[in-house]
Amino acid sequence: MEILFITDDNSLKIPSDDRYKLVTTPPDQIEVEKIEGYDMVVVDARNPEAQQIVKSIRQSQSDAIALKPVFLFSTEEIKDMKLQCLSDGKTDSGEPLRIVSHANEISRLVSTLKEFKPENFEISAMLRILRFLYTRSIQLKPMILPTYRYGYIYPFAASQFSDDEDFRIYEILVRLEQEGLLMGNFYDRIHLCNRCRSAFMNFREICPSCKSANLSVENVIHHFSCGYTSEESKFTHGEQLICPKCNKILKHIGMDYEKPSTIFICHSCNETFQEPLVECFCFYCTNRTPVDETVSWDIKTYEITPAGVNCAIHGIMFSFAEFLSSQLDLVEYNDFKKMVDLEIERNKRYKRESSVAVFQVSNLQQIFFEIGEKKNELALEMAKIIKDALRKTDLISVLNESTFLLLFLETPAKNAQIALSRIKNNIEKLLIPNLSTSGKKFIPQITTNVLPVEEFSLNKIFP
Amino acid sequence: MDNILEFFEHTKNFIFFWKTAGMLKIFRIFWFFFVFEMVRYVLFDLFVICIYKVKSVFLRKKYQTARQMLLKQNPLVSVIAPGKNEGKHISALVNSLAEQTYKNLEIIIIDDGSDDDTPQICRALLRERKITKYLRNDIRGGKASAANFGFQQAKGSFIVHVDADCSFDRDAIENILIPFFLDSRIGVVSGNVKVRNPTESVCSALQAIEYLKTVTVGRLVSSTLKTLRIVSGAFGAFRADVINRVGGWDIGPGLDGDISVKVRKVNFAVYMEPKAVCYTSAPEDFKSLIKQRLRWSRSFVRFRLRKHKDVFFPTANFRFSTFFSFMENFVYNFLLDFKWIVYFIDIMIHFPTTAKYIFPLNYFLYTMSNVVQFIVIIWISERKKDELKLAPYLLLMPLYVGIYMRAVRTYAYIQELLFKTSYKDPWNPRKVSKKAEELGI
Ligand SMILES: [Zn+2]
Ligand SMILES: [Zn+2]
Ligand SMILES: [Zn+2]
């Protein structure tokens, strides 16, 4: 077994053994492509570039490199949690044997993986996550990272995306769960800025009238004998409580007076109120939103399902979107949105109606997995069903692997709904007989929704 | 057939009896009606209403100027609606306030420890910005406390106190504010409160007529004579500085009457504006009506005769109009209630055999006086057609006013005089009543 040890500490001597051969390289000379030739990699965690090195291994195009067993070397506790999550474990000079057997187990599982060329980036990222979890026999766990904009990070999954795209991780995990390839367990719920999706927000009570956070809260006092009821400060004279209406001294709570409620006072505009608004201020983009308009998102721990293991081994991830694009003219989402906007303008001028629709098959991967060999044939049939239901002028766009957007020109929502139902029924008719022959019963989970084109937005279109 | 003949026979006897009796005897037997009821409630009211009508013709120009002044100054007006468990009424209230021609309003609902759906309803209204403020005390403090709390948080230079189960004509707030610009001595203006549900039951129909008689006509008459001593809690407008001077509302029941008297005591006038129309839900069965009226009548003893008894004596701030007003109230509502017992005994002793002729004529006379009063009502009404529909119920009015109301009132007076029952009324929280009783207020 050959081990690549990446360190610039020349004084370090990890004893060689007849079971493994150690090759040492300083970090600045490392070439990721060459890692493929080694059985495992040990990275000196004391090196400031350690995280960057491990990350670039995990990001490699090739599964053989990205899934390589990578261990960290350190005699002390490793503080960098992200680095730890990206690696497979830790070693110090004393016990290399334990990691060797661990690395062998990983390599064994990696060797069971079938060669697979993903059609696109999304499929590739999905498969990479499944394969990582399968070869490590671990769960994908969220980790708190205060400097990270979402607060929680899945380090391995995050390494598959560039920093400005990392919110897609969450969407991909949701899709893997919908497909039945991962099983999610609730871990926490986070609230994100609805503009920039940052979790770094300040929640505070504000004045409903001037929005200032400069508030104080006071007790309300009710003086029994005269009925005067107002905030406590109007009664306060040093240590004493004196009623401003009748000048009596309030001596005994429950006998002379009571405190039936509290009231907020705004020091910016002198407004009084009992129910302040709660507002979120985003430290990233300075966006201010009411708390109920923040994006709430469930953070989960994910474990791979038996279907996910199958998928990981065989790499049977079928890009229907890719397939569809060979059969139909698909438009990019941005172009689709432009066409929608144009259509709204046209409709205004010519007084006509158009509609947009969403068509989603949430367990598409599982369906194709179940169908097996016949998948190309059936995908062709599905593409034909969609094609037949659309006119030449209608547009279709792929939002992600399982979600398609349709623009029906000059078609009122009612008629678009008919076309959409036809697609749904025909696809179900096509798939269900093919699915039930495999023994287990899978029902295609198809959701559809139609809106008049004027009401289109991504938030609204999902029912 | 026999019955009809019999009825005619009786009627003939009846008419013959009174024809032969002569005017003097009629007067001897019905002196009570002629001296008190007819003079006071028919002739006098008619006379004062005529004065009011003539006066308002002369005042028209001044009234227009006052209206212009109101619209030009456009002062902030706080509508405060204190209440407990009024959830089902609040949307009607808020909707009618949203429709007001006068727009510079701040609407404050004070929830005095409701345990119904009031909080949910009010919070929703607050979110929709249909109300300005929702104040809630988790512990009930009583109506005075709630009204004071609302007033303390109000910013308007005029305060309109409304009951949560009321709703308003579109120009009601505008109309109730105009009098303040007619005369700077006016501190409070009473609205014209009518019954919203007259068709629900006989009970509410009778109350509808009663309100028209006592509020629409009665208070207009007192207002014209400058002796008005009560402003309905249902719909009354106050100058905020005047409320401040009198220290807000004191412990009820009857706090609306009480604050009006306090306003009179600091030398401000109390005015009634018939064009400011408000509708309130009246109790629909006689049992709940009794409960309401016992409370009102007890508060008469508690406030008019006990708390504000000083107005009967020549003290430093003695005002003749207030004295006169209290005296009239005392005589007509209190003394005469006991007098009718005396009257009944008098008839039974002196005319025992002719009683069967006396009571029908008595009923007839009272019905006729009600008819005349009703004509006056229709004359000044802004909804003549609707209100004419109440006419058939006039036949029952002598029973309602003469027997039912009088009995309830008399019972309440005795209760309060002897036992101070109002302090046991759960209308106020126990802690408040206890304190009030200790202090004798
Ligand atoms: Zn933001
Ligand atoms: Zn403020
Ligand atoms: Zn006090």
GROMACS .gro file of N, CA, C and O and ligand atoms in nm, chain A residues 223 226 243 246, ligand 3:
model
   17
  223HIS      N    1  -5.577   5.188   3.921
  223HIS     CA    2  -5.610   5.230   4.057
  223HIS      C    3  -5.758   5.203   4.081
  223HIS      O    4  -5.845   5.261   4.015
  226CYS      N    5  -6.042   5.499   4.175
  226CYS     CA    6  -6.084   5.603   4.081
  226CYS      C    7  -6.087   5.555   3.938
  226CYS      O    8  -6.127   5.629   3.848
  243CYS      N    9  -5.133   5.823   4.262
  243CYS     CA   10  -5.225   5.829   4.148
  243CYS      C   11  -5.233   5.971   4.094
  243CYS      O   12  -5.263   6.064   4.169
  246CYS      N   13  -5.622   6.109   4.141
  246CYS     CA   14  -5.685   6.139   4.270
  246CYS      C   15  -5.581   6.165   4.381
  246CYS      O   16  -5.620   6.186   4.496
  907ZN      ZN   17  -5.661   5.729   4.168
   0.00000   0.00000   0.00000
